[in-house]
CSV table of C-alpha atoms and ligand atoms in Angstrom, one decimal:
chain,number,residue,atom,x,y,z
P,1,UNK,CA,0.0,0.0,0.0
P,2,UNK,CA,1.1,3.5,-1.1
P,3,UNK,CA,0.6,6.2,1.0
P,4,UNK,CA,0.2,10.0,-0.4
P,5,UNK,CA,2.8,11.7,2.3
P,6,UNK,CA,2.0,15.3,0.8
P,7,UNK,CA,-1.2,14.5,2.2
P,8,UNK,CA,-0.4,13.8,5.7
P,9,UNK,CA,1.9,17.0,5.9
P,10,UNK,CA,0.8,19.6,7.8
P,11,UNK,CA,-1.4,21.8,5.4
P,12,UNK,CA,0.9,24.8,5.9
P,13,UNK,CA,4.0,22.4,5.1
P,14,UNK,CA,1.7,21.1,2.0
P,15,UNK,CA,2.2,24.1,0.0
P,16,UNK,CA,5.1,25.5,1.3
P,17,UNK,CA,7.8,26.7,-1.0
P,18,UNK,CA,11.1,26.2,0.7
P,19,UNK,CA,13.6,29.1,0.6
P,20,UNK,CA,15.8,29.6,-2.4
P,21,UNK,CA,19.1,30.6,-1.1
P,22,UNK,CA,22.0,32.5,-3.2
P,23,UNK,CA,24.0,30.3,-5.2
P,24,UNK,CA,27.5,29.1,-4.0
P,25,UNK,CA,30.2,29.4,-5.4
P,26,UNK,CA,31.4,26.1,-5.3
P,27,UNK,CA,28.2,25.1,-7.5
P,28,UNK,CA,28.6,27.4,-10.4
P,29,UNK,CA,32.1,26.3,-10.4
P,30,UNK,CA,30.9,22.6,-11.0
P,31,UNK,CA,28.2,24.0,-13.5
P,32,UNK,CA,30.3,26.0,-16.1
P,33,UNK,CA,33.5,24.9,-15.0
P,34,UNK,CA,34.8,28.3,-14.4
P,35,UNK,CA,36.9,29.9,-11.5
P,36,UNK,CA,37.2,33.5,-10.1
P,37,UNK,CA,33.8,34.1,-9.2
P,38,UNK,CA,32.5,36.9,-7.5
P,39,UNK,CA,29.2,36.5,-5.3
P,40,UNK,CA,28.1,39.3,-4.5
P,41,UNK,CA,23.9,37.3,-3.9
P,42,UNK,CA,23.2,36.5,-0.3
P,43,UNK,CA,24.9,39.8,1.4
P,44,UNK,CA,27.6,38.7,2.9
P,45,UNK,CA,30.3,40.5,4.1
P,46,UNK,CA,32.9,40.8,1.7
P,47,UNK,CA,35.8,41.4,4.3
P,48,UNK,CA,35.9,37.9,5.0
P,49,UNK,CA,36.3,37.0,8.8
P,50,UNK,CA,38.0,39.0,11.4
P,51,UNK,CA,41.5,38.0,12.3
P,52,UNK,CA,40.4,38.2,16.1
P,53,UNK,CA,38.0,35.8,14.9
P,54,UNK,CA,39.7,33.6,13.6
P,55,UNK,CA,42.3,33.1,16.3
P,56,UNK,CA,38.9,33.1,18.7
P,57,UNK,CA,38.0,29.9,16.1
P,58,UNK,CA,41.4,28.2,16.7
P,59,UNK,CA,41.2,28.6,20.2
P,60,UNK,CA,38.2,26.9,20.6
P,61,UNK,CA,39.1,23.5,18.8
P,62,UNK,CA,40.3,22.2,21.9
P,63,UNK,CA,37.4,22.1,23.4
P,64,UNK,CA,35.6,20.9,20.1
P,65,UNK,CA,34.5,17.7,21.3
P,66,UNK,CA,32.3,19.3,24.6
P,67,UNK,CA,29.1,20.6,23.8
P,68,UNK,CA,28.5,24.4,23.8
P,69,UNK,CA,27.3,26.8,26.5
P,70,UNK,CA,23.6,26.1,26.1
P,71,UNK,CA,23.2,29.3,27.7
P,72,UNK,CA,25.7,31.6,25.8
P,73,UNK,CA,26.6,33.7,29.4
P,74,UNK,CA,29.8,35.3,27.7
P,75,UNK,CA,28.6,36.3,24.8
P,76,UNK,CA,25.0,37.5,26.4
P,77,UNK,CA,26.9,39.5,29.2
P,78,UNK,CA,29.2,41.5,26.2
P,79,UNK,CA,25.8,41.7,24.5
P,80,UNK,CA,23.8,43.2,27.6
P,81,UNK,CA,26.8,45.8,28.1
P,82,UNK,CA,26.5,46.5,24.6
P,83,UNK,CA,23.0,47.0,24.5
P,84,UNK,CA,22.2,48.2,27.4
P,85,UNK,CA,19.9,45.3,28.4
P,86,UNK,CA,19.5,42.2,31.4
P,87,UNK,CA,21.2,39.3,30.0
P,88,UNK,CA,17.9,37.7,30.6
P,89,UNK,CA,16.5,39.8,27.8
P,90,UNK,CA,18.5,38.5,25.3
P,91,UNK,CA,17.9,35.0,23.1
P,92,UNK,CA,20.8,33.3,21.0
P,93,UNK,CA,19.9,32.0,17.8
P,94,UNK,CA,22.3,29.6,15.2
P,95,UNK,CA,21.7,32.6,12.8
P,96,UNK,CA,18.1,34.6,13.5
P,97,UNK,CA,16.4,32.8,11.2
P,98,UNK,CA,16.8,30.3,14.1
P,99,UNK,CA,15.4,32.8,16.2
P,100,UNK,CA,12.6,34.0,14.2
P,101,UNK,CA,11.9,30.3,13.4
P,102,UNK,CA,12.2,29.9,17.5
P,103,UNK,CA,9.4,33.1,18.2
P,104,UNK,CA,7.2,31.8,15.5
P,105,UNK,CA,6.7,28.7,17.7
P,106,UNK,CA,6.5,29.9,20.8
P,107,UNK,CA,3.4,32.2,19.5
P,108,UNK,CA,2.1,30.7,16.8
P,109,UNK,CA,-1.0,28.2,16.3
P,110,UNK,CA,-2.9,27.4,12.9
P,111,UNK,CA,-6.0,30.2,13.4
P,112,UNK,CA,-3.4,33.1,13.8
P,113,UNK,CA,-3.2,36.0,11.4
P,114,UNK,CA,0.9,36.9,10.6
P,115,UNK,CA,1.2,40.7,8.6
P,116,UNK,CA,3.9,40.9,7.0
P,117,UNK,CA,4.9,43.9,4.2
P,118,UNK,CA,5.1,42.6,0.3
P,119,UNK,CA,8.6,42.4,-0.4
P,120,UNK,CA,9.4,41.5,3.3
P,121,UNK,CA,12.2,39.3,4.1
P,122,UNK,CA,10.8,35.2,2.7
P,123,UNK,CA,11.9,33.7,6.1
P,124,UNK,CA,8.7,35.7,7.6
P,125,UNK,CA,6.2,33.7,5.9
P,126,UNK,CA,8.1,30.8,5.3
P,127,UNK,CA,8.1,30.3,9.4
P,128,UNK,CA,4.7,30.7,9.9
P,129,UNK,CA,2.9,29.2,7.6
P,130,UNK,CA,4.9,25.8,8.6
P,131,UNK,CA,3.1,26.1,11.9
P,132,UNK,CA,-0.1,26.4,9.6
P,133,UNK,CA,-0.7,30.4,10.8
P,134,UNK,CA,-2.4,32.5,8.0
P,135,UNK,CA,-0.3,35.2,6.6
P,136,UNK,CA,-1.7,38.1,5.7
P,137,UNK,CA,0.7,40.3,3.1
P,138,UNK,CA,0.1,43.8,3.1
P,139,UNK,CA,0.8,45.9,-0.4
P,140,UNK,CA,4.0,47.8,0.1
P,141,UNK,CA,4.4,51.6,-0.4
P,142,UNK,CA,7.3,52.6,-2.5
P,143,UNK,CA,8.8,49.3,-2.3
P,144,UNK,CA,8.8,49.7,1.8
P,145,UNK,CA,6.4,48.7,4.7
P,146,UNK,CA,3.6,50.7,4.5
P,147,UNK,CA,2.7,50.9,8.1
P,148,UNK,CA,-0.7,52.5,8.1
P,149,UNK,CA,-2.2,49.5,6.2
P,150,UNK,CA,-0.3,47.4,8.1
P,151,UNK,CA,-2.2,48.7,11.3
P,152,UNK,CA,-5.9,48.4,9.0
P,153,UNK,CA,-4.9,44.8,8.2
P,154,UNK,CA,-5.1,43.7,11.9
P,155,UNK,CA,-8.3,42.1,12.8
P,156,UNK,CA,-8.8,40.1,16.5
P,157,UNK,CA,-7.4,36.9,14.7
P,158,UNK,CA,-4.0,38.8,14.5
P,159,UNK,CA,-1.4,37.4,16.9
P,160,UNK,CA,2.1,38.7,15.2
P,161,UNK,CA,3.6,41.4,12.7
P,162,UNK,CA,7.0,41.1,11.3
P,163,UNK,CA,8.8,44.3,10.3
P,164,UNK,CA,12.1,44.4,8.9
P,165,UNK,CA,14.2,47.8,8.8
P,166,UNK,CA,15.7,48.0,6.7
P,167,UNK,CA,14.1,45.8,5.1
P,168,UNK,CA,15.5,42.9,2.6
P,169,UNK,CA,15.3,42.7,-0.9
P,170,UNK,CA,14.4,46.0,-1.4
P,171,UNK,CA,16.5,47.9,1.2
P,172,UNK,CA,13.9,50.9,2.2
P,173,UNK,CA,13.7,51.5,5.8
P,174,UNK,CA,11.0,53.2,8.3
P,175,UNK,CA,12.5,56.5,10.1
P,176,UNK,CA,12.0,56.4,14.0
P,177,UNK,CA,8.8,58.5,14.2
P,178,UNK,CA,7.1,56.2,12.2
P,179,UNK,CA,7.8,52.8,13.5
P,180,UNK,CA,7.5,54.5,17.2
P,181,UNK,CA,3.9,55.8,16.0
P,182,UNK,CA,2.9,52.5,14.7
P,183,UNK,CA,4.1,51.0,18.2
P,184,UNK,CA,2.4,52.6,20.0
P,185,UNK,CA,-0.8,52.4,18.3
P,186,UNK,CA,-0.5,48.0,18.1
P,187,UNK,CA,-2.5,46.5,21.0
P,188,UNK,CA,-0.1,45.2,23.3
P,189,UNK,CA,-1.3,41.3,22.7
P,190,UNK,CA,-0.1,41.1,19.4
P,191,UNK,CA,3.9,40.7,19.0
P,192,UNK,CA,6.1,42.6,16.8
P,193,UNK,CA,9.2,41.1,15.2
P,194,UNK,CA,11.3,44.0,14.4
P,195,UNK,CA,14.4,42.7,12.7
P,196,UNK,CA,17.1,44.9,12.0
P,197,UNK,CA,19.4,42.5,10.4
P,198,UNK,CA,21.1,45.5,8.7
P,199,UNK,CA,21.4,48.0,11.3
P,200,UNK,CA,25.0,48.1,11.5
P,201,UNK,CA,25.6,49.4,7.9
P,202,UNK,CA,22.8,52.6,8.7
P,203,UNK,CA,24.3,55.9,9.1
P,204,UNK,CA,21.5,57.8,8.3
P,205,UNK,CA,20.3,59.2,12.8
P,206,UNK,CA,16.9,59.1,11.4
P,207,UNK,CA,16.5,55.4,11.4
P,208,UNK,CA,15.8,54.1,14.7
P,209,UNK,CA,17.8,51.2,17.4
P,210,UNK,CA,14.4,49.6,18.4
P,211,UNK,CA,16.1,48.2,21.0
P,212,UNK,CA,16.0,51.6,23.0
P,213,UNK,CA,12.2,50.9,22.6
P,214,UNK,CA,12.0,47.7,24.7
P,215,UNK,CA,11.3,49.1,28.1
P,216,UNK,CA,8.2,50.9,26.2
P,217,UNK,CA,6.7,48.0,24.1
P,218,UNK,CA,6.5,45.1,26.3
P,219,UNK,CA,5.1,43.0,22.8
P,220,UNK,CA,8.4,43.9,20.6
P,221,UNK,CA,11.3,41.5,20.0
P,222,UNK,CA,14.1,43.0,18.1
P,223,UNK,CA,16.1,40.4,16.2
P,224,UNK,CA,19.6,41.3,15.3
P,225,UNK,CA,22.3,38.8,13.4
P,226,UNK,CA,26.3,38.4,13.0
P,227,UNK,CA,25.9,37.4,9.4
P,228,UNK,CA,26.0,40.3,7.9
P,229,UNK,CA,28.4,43.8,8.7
P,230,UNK,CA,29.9,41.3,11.4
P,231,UNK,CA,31.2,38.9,9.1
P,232,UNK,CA,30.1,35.6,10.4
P,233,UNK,CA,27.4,34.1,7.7
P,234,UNK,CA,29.3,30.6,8.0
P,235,UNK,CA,28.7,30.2,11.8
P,236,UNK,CA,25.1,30.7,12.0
P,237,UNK,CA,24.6,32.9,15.0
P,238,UNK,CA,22.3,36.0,15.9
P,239,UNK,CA,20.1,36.6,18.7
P,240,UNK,CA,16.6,38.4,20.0
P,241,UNK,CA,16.2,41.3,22.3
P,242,UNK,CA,13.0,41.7,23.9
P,243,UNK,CA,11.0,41.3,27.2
P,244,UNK,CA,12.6,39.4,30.0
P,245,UNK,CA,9.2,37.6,29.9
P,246,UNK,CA,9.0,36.7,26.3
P,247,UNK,CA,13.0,35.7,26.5
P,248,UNK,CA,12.1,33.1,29.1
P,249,UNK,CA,8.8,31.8,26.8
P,250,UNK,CA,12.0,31.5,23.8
P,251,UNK,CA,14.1,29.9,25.8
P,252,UNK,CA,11.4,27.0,26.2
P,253,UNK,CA,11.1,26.4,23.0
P,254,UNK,CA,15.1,26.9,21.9
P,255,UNK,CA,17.1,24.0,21.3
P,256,UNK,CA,19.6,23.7,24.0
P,257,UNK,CA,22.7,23.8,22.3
P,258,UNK,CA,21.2,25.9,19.2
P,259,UNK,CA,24.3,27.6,18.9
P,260,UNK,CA,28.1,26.1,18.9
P,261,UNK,CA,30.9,27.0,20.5
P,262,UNK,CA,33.0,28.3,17.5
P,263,UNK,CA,29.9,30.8,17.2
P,264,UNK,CA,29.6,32.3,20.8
P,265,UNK,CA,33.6,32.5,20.3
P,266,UNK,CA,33.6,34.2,16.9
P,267,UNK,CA,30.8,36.5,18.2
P,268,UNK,CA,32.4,37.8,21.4
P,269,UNK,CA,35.6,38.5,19.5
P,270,UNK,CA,34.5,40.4,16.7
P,271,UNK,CA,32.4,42.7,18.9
P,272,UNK,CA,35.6,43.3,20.5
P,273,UNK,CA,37.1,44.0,17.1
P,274,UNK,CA,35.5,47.7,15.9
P,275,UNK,CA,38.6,48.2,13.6
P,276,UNK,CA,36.4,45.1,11.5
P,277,UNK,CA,32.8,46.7,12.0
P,278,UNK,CA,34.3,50.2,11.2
P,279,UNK,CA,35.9,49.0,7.8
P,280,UNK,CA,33.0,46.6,6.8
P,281,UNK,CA,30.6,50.1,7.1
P,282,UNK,CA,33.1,52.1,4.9
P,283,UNK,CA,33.5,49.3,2.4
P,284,UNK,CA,29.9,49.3,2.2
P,285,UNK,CA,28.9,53.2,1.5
P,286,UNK,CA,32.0,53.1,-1.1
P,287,UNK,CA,30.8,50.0,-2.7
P,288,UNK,CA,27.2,51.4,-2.5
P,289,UNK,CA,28.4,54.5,-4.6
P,290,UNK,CA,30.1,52.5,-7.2
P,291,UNK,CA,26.6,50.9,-7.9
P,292,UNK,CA,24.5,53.6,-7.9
P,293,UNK,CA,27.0,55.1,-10.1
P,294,UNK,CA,27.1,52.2,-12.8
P,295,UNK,CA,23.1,52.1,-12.5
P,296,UNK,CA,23.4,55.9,-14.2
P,297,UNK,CA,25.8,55.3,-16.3
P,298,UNK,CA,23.4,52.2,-17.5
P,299,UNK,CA,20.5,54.3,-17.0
P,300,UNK,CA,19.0,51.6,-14.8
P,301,UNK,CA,16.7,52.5,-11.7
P,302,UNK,CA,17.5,51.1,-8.7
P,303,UNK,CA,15.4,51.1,-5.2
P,304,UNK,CA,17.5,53.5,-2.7
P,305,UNK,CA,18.9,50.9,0.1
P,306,UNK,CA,20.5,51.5,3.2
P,307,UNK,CA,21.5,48.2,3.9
P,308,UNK,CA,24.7,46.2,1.7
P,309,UNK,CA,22.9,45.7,-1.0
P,310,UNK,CA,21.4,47.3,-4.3
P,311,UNK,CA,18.1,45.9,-6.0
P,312,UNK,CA,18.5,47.3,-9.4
P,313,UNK,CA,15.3,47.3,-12.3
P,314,UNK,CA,16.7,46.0,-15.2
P,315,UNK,CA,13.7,47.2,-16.7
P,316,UNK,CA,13.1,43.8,-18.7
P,317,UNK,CA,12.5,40.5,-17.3
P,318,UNK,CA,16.1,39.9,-14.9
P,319,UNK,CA,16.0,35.9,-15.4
P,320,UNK,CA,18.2,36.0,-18.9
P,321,UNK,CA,20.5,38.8,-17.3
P,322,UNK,CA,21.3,36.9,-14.3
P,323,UNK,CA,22.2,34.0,-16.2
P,324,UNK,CA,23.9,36.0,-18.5
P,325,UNK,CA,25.8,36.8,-15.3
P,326,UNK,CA,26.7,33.6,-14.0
P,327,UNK,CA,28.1,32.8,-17.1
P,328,UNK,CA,30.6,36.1,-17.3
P,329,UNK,CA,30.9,34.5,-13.4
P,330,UNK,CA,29.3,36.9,-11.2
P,331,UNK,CA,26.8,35.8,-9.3
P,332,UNK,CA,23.6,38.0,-8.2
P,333,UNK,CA,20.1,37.4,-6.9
P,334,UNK,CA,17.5,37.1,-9.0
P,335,UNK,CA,13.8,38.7,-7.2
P,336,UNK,CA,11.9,36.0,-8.9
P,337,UNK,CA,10.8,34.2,-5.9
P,338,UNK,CA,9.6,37.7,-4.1
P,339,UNK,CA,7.4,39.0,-7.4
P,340,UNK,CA,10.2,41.4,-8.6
P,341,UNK,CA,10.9,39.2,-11.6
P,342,UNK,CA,12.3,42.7,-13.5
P,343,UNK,CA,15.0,43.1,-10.4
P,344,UNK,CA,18.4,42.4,-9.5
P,345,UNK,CA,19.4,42.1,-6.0
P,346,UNK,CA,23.4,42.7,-6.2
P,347,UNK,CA,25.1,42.5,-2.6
P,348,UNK,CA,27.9,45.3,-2.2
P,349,UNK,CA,31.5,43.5,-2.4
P,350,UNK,CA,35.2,44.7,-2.2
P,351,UNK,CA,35.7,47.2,-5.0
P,352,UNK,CA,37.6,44.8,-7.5
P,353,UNK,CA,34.4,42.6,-7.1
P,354,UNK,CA,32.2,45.6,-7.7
P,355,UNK,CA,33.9,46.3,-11.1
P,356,UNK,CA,33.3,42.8,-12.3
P,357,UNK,CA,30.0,42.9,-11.6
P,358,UNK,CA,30.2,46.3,-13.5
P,359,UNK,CA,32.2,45.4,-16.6
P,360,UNK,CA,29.7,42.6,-16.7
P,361,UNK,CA,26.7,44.1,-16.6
P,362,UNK,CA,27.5,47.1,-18.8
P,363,UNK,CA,28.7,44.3,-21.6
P,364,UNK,CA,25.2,42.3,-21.1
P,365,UNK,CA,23.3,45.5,-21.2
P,366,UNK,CA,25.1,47.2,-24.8
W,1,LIG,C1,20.2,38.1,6.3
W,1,LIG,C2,19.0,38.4,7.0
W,1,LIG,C3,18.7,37.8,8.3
W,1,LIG,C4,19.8,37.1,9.0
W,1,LIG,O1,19.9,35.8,8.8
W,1,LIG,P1,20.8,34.9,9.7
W,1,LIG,O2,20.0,33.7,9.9
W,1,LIG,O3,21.1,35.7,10.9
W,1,LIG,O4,22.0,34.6,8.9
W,1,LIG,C5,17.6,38.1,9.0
W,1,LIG,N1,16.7,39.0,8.4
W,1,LIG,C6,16.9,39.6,7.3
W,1,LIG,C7,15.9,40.6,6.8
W,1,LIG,C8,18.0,39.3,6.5
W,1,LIG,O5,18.2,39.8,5.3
């Protein structure tokens, strides 16, 4: 007897589509059998790691065959002083998608409404609707989150909102008057994800640290990562700030040794390491005007981003222009997946990397 296993999935699983990640590079080497690629696709940092990190890494292999610190006390008390928070506020995460994952089952049950922006980050839905929740996407305003329907949208079935800011793919971001007036106009029973994966790379003193919120908005978890302007995409680490209360309810649910030892490590020593943070910010805003200058020169439009990455119209369907790319070796993020299907998401690399991308897609393009 045959059994239809799609079938016994649960119905949010039934239709989910799993998440598409950038390629690697490893596999477009296998594909076209070409070397010196350039990703510049799943915003990663282009610095590579930390030298404190890595001698943080090395030191650690001793003790490679004990398990972790289930509850992360170095890194959370560096984290608290950083912050400004109780260590008890503050939830580790083997990246926050972990954590994210980790907040959508603690709340979540299959009657809940999610909100969510169109063009928010995928993991958003992607995590809820496993647990079977109902997401509710909310048209976007100029590419952003458009907060006032976002606040329409909630009805008494509503039990979370995720906001990213800046948000990803499209790199607009919500100024601190209007995220604090939307705050404070959310019923306090519904919990609000804001996740500034980005915030490092934003110099602009208009966008706000939620995290300065928490003592006012006892429903808001901030979710912040290493992967990105910190360098450490490979080690899967990031972590929540929110309610000592809420931390507690996450902790429940948390694997117990969700995040490894080489992690906490690289974490606490490239927090120590501002020289790193510092350079991976100016890398960034130069990198970001070499795009924006090739998009004029190409007379391409392009969505204004203050995160480490540029989502570019190509004005045309982007499918035959990314692979167009892969094959010059560069490879990009095609916004297929999120209903962009005209847009490029290009991730901001060292400068040499940016002028591939450049001479590549100025040869594609005349
Ligand atoms: C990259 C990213 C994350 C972080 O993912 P990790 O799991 O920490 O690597 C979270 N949110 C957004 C919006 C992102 O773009």
């Amino acid at each position: 007897m045959s059994c239809d296993y799609v079938a016994l999935a649960n119905p949010g699983v039934q239709t989910l589509q799993p998440y598409l990640a950038g390629k690697p590079v490893s596999e477009l080497e296998r594909e076209l059998g070409i070397s010196q690629i350039v990703k510049l696709a799943s915003n990663e940092n282009p610095l590579g790691l930390s030298q404190q990190v890595k001698l943080a890494i090395d030191k650690e292999i001793s003790q490679g065959s004990r398990y972790p610190d289930s509850n992360g006390h170095y890194l959370k008390s560096v984290l608290s002083e950083r912050h400004n928070v109780a260590a008890g506020q503050i939830t580790l995460g083997n990246g926050s998608n972990d954590v994210l994952e980790i907040i959508a089952r603690t709340f979540l049950l299959p009657d809940h409404e999610v909100i969510f922006s169109q063009y928010a980050f995928c993991v958003y839905p992607l995590v809820s609707q496993a647990i079977g929740a109902r997401l509710i996407e909310v048209p976007a305003k100029n590419w952003g989150n458009d907060l006032n329907a976002i606040f329409q949208a909630i009805t008494d079935k509503t039990k979370m909102i995720f906001i990213a800011n800046p948000n990803n793919p499209t790199g607009t971001w919500l100024t601190d008057k209007e995220l604090k007036s939307f705050l404070v106009k959310v019923p306090s029973h519904i919990i609000v994800v804001v996740d500034e994966a980005y915030s490092e790379y934003v110099i602009d003193g208009s966008i706000p640290n939620s995290v300065e919120w928490l003592s006012d908005f006892e429903n808001l978890i901030v979710t912040r990562t290493f992967s990105k302007a910190y360098g450490l995409a490979s080690l899967r680490i990031g972590y929540s700030i929110s309610s000592e209360i809420i931390c507690g309810l996450l902790n429940r649910v948390r694997q117990p040794f969700n995040v490894n030892s080489f992690a906490l490590a690289a974490a606490i020593a490239v927090l120590d390491d501002e020289q790193y943070l510092q350079q991976s910010i100016s890398v960034n805003q130069q990198g970001m005007q070499q795009l924006i200058e090739s998009c004029k020169q190409l007379d391409l439009s392009f969505i204004a981003s203050v995160g480490n990455f540029l989502s570019i119209d190509m004005g045309v369907n982007a499918q035959p222009i990314y692979q167009k790319l892969l094959h010059k070796g560069v490879i990009v993020r095609p916004l297929a997946n999120y209903k962009m299907p005209n847009h490029l998401r290009v991730s901001i690399g060292l400068s040499l990397e940016n002028k591939k991308y450049i001479s590549a897609i100025t040869e594609i393009l005349n």
